[in-house]
């Protein structure tokens, strides 16, 4: 493992590589909130370590070695989040920032013990899959809530945004991972949905929100 900064770069490059299109230096600079020359010099460093491949004016590509390192960091982050929620009883909206620090603890034994203690979980508190020790991810068959059929009942399986403001919003609406909800109607104008929650309350969710909630049919 590299330095804390290197680990943050690798994790970010990996997550950007899952999105359509090339990973560019400017996109990375924006995501990490650092200046372009700083990003360029770090990419050169990572390139020497064979974690990424990069040529000027072309996209940044993560190598197999880089991918393995990124998944190892993601595994630590997601296990840390679950540990904080399940064992320390913190709210799912509180744990991202703490896990950002814990993911850099350089001890496989520490994380393997947490994994064992939690019963080898498959997903973090936000429903995102936890890579196993070999970096394998079992992804669930989920769709965004925005694509759910009107009148259907679906179970919330994950959220693709773990920012506190978003999770506070879901808490206020009474929504959690694992909840069974019913899709009542969809506004054609803006894509917002009216749903019935587990507590039998009808509530409106904006298109921006339903795009970030993933459900299993």
mmCIF file of C-alpha atoms in Angstrom:
data_model
loop_
_atom_site.group_PDB
_atom_site.id
_atom_site.type_symbol
_atom_site.label_atom_id
_atom_site.label_comp_id
_atom_site.label_asym_id
_atom_site.label_seq_id
_atom_site.Cartn_x
_atom_site.Cartn_y
_atom_site.Cartn_z
ATOM 1 C CA UNK A 1 0.000 0.000 0.000
ATOM 2 C CA UNK A 2 1.101 3.558 -0.700
ATOM 3 C CA UNK A 3 0.572 6.751 1.236
ATOM 4 C CA UNK A 4 -2.852 7.929 2.353
ATOM 5 C CA UNK A 5 -2.955 10.369 -0.611
ATOM 6 C CA UNK A 6 -1.996 7.639 -3.096
ATOM 7 C CA UNK A 7 -4.742 5.406 -1.711
ATOM 8 C CA UNK A 8 -7.316 8.193 -2.152
ATOM 9 C CA UNK A 9 -6.218 8.688 -5.763
ATOM 10 C CA UNK A 10 -6.411 4.980 -6.574
ATOM 11 C CA UNK A 11 -9.855 4.617 -4.999
ATOM 12 C CA UNK A 12 -11.152 7.675 -6.876
ATOM 13 C CA UNK A 13 -9.671 6.595 -10.236
ATOM 14 C CA UNK A 14 -11.260 3.165 -9.786
ATOM 15 C CA UNK A 15 -14.720 4.602 -9.023
ATOM 16 C CA UNK A 16 -14.476 7.023 -11.974
ATOM 17 C CA UNK A 17 -13.392 4.139 -14.238
ATOM 18 C CA UNK A 18 -16.755 2.452 -13.553
ATOM 19 C CA UNK A 19 -18.553 5.405 -15.163
ATOM 20 C CA UNK A 20 -18.859 5.825 -18.955
ATOM 21 C CA UNK A 21 -16.066 7.641 -20.799
ATOM 22 C CA UNK A 22 -12.386 8.205 -20.088
ATOM 23 C CA UNK A 23 -10.964 9.213 -16.711
ATOM 24 C CA UNK A 24 -9.250 12.562 -17.316
ATOM 25 C CA UNK A 25 -6.760 14.524 -15.212
ATOM 26 C CA UNK A 26 -9.194 17.463 -15.003
ATOM 27 C CA UNK A 27 -12.060 15.206 -13.854
ATOM 28 C CA UNK A 28 -9.814 13.718 -11.173
ATOM 29 C CA UNK A 29 -8.643 17.166 -10.039
ATOM 30 C CA UNK A 30 -12.272 18.284 -9.695
ATOM 31 C CA UNK A 31 -13.290 15.152 -7.789
ATOM 32 C CA UNK A 32 -10.354 15.379 -5.355
ATOM 33 C CA UNK A 33 -10.465 19.179 -5.207
ATOM 34 C CA UNK A 34 -6.758 19.607 -6.046
ATOM 35 C CA UNK A 35 -4.868 21.557 -8.714
ATOM 36 C CA UNK A 36 -4.055 20.043 -12.131
ATOM 37 C CA UNK A 37 -0.215 20.018 -11.760
ATOM 38 C CA UNK A 38 -0.583 18.166 -8.426
ATOM 39 C CA UNK A 39 -2.741 15.508 -10.088
ATOM 40 C CA UNK A 40 -0.344 15.153 -13.022
ATOM 41 C CA UNK A 41 2.668 14.568 -10.771
ATOM 42 C CA UNK A 42 0.753 12.012 -8.663
ATOM 43 C CA UNK A 43 -0.411 10.165 -11.800
ATOM 44 C CA UNK A 44 3.232 9.937 -12.931
ATOM 45 C CA UNK A 45 4.129 8.434 -9.541
ATOM 46 C CA UNK A 46 1.280 5.891 -9.754
ATOM 47 C CA UNK A 47 2.307 5.101 -13.312
ATOM 48 C CA UNK A 48 5.864 4.259 -12.180
ATOM 49 C CA UNK A 49 4.346 1.916 -9.561
ATOM 50 C CA UNK A 50 2.300 0.278 -12.381
ATOM 51 C CA UNK A 51 -0.986 1.148 -10.640
ATOM 52 C CA UNK A 52 -2.224 3.199 -13.606
ATOM 53 C CA UNK A 53 -1.225 3.644 -17.223
ATOM 54 C CA UNK A 54 -1.186 7.168 -18.566
ATOM 55 C CA UNK A 55 0.003 9.140 -21.592
ATOM 56 C CA UNK A 56 -0.437 12.944 -21.885
ATOM 57 C CA UNK A 57 -3.711 13.989 -23.576
ATOM 58 C CA UNK A 58 -5.127 10.511 -23.109
ATOM 59 C CA UNK A 59 -7.308 9.054 -20.386
ATOM 60 C CA UNK A 60 -5.994 7.520 -17.161
ATOM 61 C CA UNK A 61 -6.442 3.736 -17.108
ATOM 62 C CA UNK A 62 -6.291 1.733 -13.902
ATOM 63 C CA UNK A 63 -4.193 -1.458 -14.170
ATOM 64 C CA UNK A 64 -5.088 -4.860 -12.694
ATOM 65 C CA UNK A 65 -2.625 -4.135 -9.881
ATOM 66 C CA UNK A 66 -4.307 -0.758 -9.276
ATOM 67 C CA UNK A 67 -7.760 -2.332 -9.330
ATOM 68 C CA UNK A 68 -6.709 -4.873 -6.694
ATOM 69 C CA UNK A 69 -5.404 -2.094 -4.448
ATOM 70 C CA UNK A 70 -8.549 0.014 -4.953
ATOM 71 C CA UNK A 71 -10.819 -2.911 -4.052
ATOM 72 C CA UNK A 72 -8.751 -3.596 -0.945
ATOM 73 C CA UNK A 73 -9.288 0.033 0.202
ATOM 74 C CA UNK A 74 -13.012 -0.128 -0.664
ATOM 75 C CA UNK A 75 -13.290 -3.385 1.322
ATOM 76 C CA UNK A 76 -11.749 -1.683 4.378
ATOM 77 C CA UNK A 77 -13.999 1.375 4.000
ATOM 78 C CA UNK A 78 -17.214 -0.636 3.726
ATOM 79 C CA UNK A 79 -16.321 -3.008 6.561
ATOM 80 C CA UNK A 80 -15.456 0.020 8.737
ATOM 81 C CA UNK A 81 -18.847 1.589 7.971
ATOM 82 C CA UNK A 82 -20.694 -1.603 8.876
ATOM 83 C CA UNK A 83 -18.659 -2.014 12.082
ATOM 84 C CA UNK A 84 -19.517 1.574 13.098
ATOM 85 C CA UNK A 85 -23.235 1.005 12.472
ATOM 86 C CA UNK A 86 -23.653 -2.560 13.775
ATOM 87 C CA UNK A 87 -21.232 -2.597 16.711
ATOM 88 C CA UNK A 88 -20.842 1.055 17.697
ATOM 89 C CA UNK A 89 -24.493 1.870 16.851
ATOM 90 C CA UNK A 90 -23.747 5.042 14.895
ATOM 91 C CA UNK A 91 -26.274 6.272 12.311
ATOM 92 C CA UNK A 92 -25.717 5.360 8.648
ATOM 93 C CA UNK A 93 -25.503 9.105 7.952
ATOM 94 C CA UNK A 94 -22.543 9.515 10.361
ATOM 95 C CA UNK A 95 -20.119 6.812 9.302
ATOM 96 C CA UNK A 96 -18.704 7.813 5.891
ATOM 97 C CA UNK A 97 -16.297 10.467 7.228
ATOM 98 C CA UNK A 98 -14.963 8.192 10.002
ATOM 99 C CA UNK A 99 -14.543 5.276 7.575
ATOM 100 C CA UNK A 100 -12.578 7.586 5.230
ATOM 101 C CA UNK A 101 -9.948 7.696 7.996
ATOM 102 C CA UNK A 102 -10.214 4.054 9.092
ATOM 103 C CA UNK A 103 -9.768 2.705 5.540
ATOM 104 C CA UNK A 104 -6.069 3.671 5.747
ATOM 105 C CA UNK A 105 -5.355 1.434 8.757
ATOM 106 C CA UNK A 106 -2.688 -0.846 7.314
ATOM 107 C CA UNK A 107 -3.561 -4.101 9.043
ATOM 108 C CA UNK A 108 -5.165 -7.015 7.207
ATOM 109 C CA UNK A 109 -5.597 -8.842 10.530
ATOM 110 C CA UNK A 110 -7.642 -5.937 11.935
ATOM 111 C CA UNK A 111 -10.032 -6.012 8.965
ATOM 112 C CA UNK A 112 -10.241 -9.790 8.721
ATOM 113 C CA UNK A 113 -11.238 -9.802 12.396
ATOM 114 C CA UNK A 114 -13.976 -7.209 11.757
ATOM 115 C CA UNK A 115 -15.173 -9.296 8.779
ATOM 116 C CA UNK A 116 -15.352 -12.387 11.017
ATOM 117 C CA UNK A 117 -17.041 -10.477 13.857
ATOM 118 C CA UNK A 118 -19.740 -9.222 11.481
ATOM 119 C CA UNK A 119 -20.305 -12.718 10.038
ATOM 120 C CA UNK A 120 -18.664 -12.106 6.626
ATOM 121 C CA UNK A 121 -21.220 -9.529 5.431
ATOM 122 C CA UNK A 122 -21.976 -8.996 1.740
ATOM 123 C CA UNK A 123 -22.970 -5.299 1.909
ATOM 124 C CA UNK A 124 -22.220 -2.111 3.856
ATOM 125 C CA UNK A 125 -24.889 0.009 5.684
ATOM 126 C CA UNK A 126 -25.698 1.788 2.409
ATOM 127 C CA UNK A 127 -26.276 -1.542 0.644
ATOM 128 C CA UNK A 128 -23.081 -1.353 -1.416
ATOM 129 C CA UNK A 129 -21.318 -4.714 -1.907
ATOM 130 C CA UNK A 130 -18.208 -5.453 0.196
ATOM 131 C CA UNK A 131 -15.336 -6.977 -1.821
ATOM 132 C CA UNK A 132 -13.974 -10.192 -0.294
ATOM 133 C CA UNK A 133 -10.280 -10.691 0.588
ATOM 134 C CA UNK A 134 -9.551 -11.522 -3.061
ATOM 135 C CA UNK A 135 -11.260 -8.359 -4.316
ATOM 136 C CA UNK A 136 -14.320 -10.218 -5.656
ATOM 137 C CA UNK A 137 -17.628 -8.357 -5.557
ATOM 138 C CA UNK A 138 -21.023 -10.040 -5.649
ATOM 139 C CA UNK A 139 -23.253 -7.351 -7.068
ATOM 140 C CA UNK A 140 -26.962 -7.503 -6.458
ATOM 141 C CA UNK A 141 -29.549 -7.422 -9.226
ATOM 142 C CA UNK A 142 -30.977 -4.011 -8.467
ATOM 143 C CA UNK A 143 -32.527 -1.156 -10.433
ATOM 144 C CA UNK A 144 -32.894 2.533 -9.557
ATOM 145 C CA UNK A 145 -36.241 3.265 -7.867
ATOM 146 C CA UNK A 146 -36.937 5.663 -10.763
ATOM 147 C CA UNK A 147 -37.342 2.597 -13.027
ATOM 148 C CA UNK A 148 -39.743 0.686 -10.746
ATOM 149 C CA UNK A 149 -43.216 -0.084 -12.121
ATOM 150 C CA UNK A 150 -46.177 1.887 -10.725
ATOM 151 C CA UNK A 151 -48.136 -0.267 -8.268
ATOM 152 C CA UNK A 152 -45.206 -2.582 -7.558
ATOM 153 C CA UNK A 153 -43.730 -3.325 -4.153
ATOM 154 C CA UNK A 154 -39.933 -3.228 -4.037
ATOM 155 C CA UNK A 155 -37.271 -3.591 -1.351
ATOM 156 C CA UNK A 156 -34.628 -0.891 -0.868
ATOM 157 C CA UNK A 157 -31.283 -2.637 -1.409
ATOM 158 C CA UNK A 158 -28.771 0.234 -1.648
ATOM 159 C CA UNK A 159 -28.191 3.955 -2.025
ATOM 160 C CA UNK A 160 -25.589 5.360 -4.391
ATOM 161 C CA UNK A 161 -24.999 8.491 -2.328
ATOM 162 C CA UNK A 162 -23.612 8.275 1.201
ATOM 163 C CA UNK A 163 -23.418 12.016 1.914
ATOM 164 C CA UNK A 164 -24.875 13.016 5.277
ATOM 165 C CA UNK A 165 -27.399 15.481 3.778
ATOM 166 C CA UNK A 166 -28.853 12.773 1.492
ATOM 167 C CA UNK A 167 -29.069 10.163 4.268
ATOM 168 C CA UNK A 168 -30.579 12.734 6.669
ATOM 169 C CA UNK A 169 -33.228 13.347 3.991
ATOM 170 C CA UNK A 170 -33.999 9.599 3.780
ATOM 171 C CA UNK A 171 -34.113 9.374 7.594
ATOM 172 C CA UNK A 172 -36.648 12.229 7.636
ATOM 173 C CA UNK A 173 -38.753 10.330 5.076
ATOM 174 C CA UNK A 174 -38.499 7.179 7.237
ATOM 175 C CA UNK A 175 -36.552 5.139 4.667
ATOM 176 C CA UNK A 176 -33.860 2.539 5.403
ATOM 177 C CA UNK A 177 -32.064 -0.309 3.614
ATOM 178 C CA UNK A 178 -34.237 -3.439 3.639
ATOM 179 C CA UNK A 179 -37.560 -1.536 3.731
ATOM 180 C CA UNK A 180 -40.392 -2.777 1.530
ATOM 181 C CA UNK A 181 -42.057 0.179 -0.197
ATOM 182 C CA UNK A 182 -44.877 0.516 -2.724
ATOM 183 C CA UNK A 183 -44.653 2.779 -5.754
ATOM 184 C CA UNK A 184 -47.969 4.639 -5.981
ATOM 185 C CA UNK A 185 -47.641 7.164 -8.798
ATOM 186 C CA UNK A 186 -45.138 8.971 -10.966
ATOM 187 C CA UNK A 187 -45.245 12.624 -12.005
ATOM 188 C CA UNK A 188 -44.590 12.732 -15.750
ATOM 189 C CA UNK A 189 -43.456 16.351 -15.555
ATOM 190 C CA UNK A 190 -40.399 15.906 -13.311
ATOM 191 C CA UNK A 191 -40.101 12.158 -12.638
ATOM 192 C CA UNK A 192 -40.844 12.473 -8.919
ATOM 193 C CA UNK A 193 -42.495 9.462 -7.262
ATOM 194 C CA UNK A 194 -45.185 9.060 -4.674
ATOM 195 C CA UNK A 195 -44.423 6.010 -2.515
ATOM 196 C CA UNK A 196 -45.910 4.292 0.525
ATOM 197 C CA UNK A 197 -43.285 3.621 3.202
ATOM 198 C CA UNK A 198 -42.929 0.656 5.568
ATOM 199 C CA UNK A 199 -44.824 2.738 8.170
ATOM 200 C CA UNK A 200 -47.756 3.001 5.662
ATOM 201 C CA UNK A 201 -47.107 6.713 5.107
ATOM 202 C CA UNK A 202 -47.416 8.199 1.646
ATOM 203 C CA UNK A 203 -44.524 10.483 0.738
ATOM 204 C CA UNK A 204 -43.175 12.245 -2.336
ATOM 205 C CA UNK A 205 -39.576 11.731 -3.516
ATOM 206 C CA UNK A 206 -37.907 13.920 -6.126
ATOM 207 C CA UNK A 207 -36.371 12.482 -9.300
ATOM 208 C CA UNK A 208 -32.921 13.417 -7.941
ATOM 209 C CA UNK A 209 -33.579 11.184 -4.909
ATOM 210 C CA UNK A 210 -35.207 8.191 -6.678
ATOM 211 C CA UNK A 211 -32.255 7.979 -9.092
ATOM 212 C CA UNK A 212 -29.973 7.322 -6.085
ATOM 213 C CA UNK A 213 -32.107 4.699 -4.319
ATOM 214 C CA UNK A 214 -31.622 1.138 -5.619
ATOM 215 C CA UNK A 215 -34.283 -1.514 -5.185
ATOM 216 C CA UNK A 216 -34.765 -5.250 -5.657
ATOM 217 C CA UNK A 217 -37.979 -6.415 -7.294
#
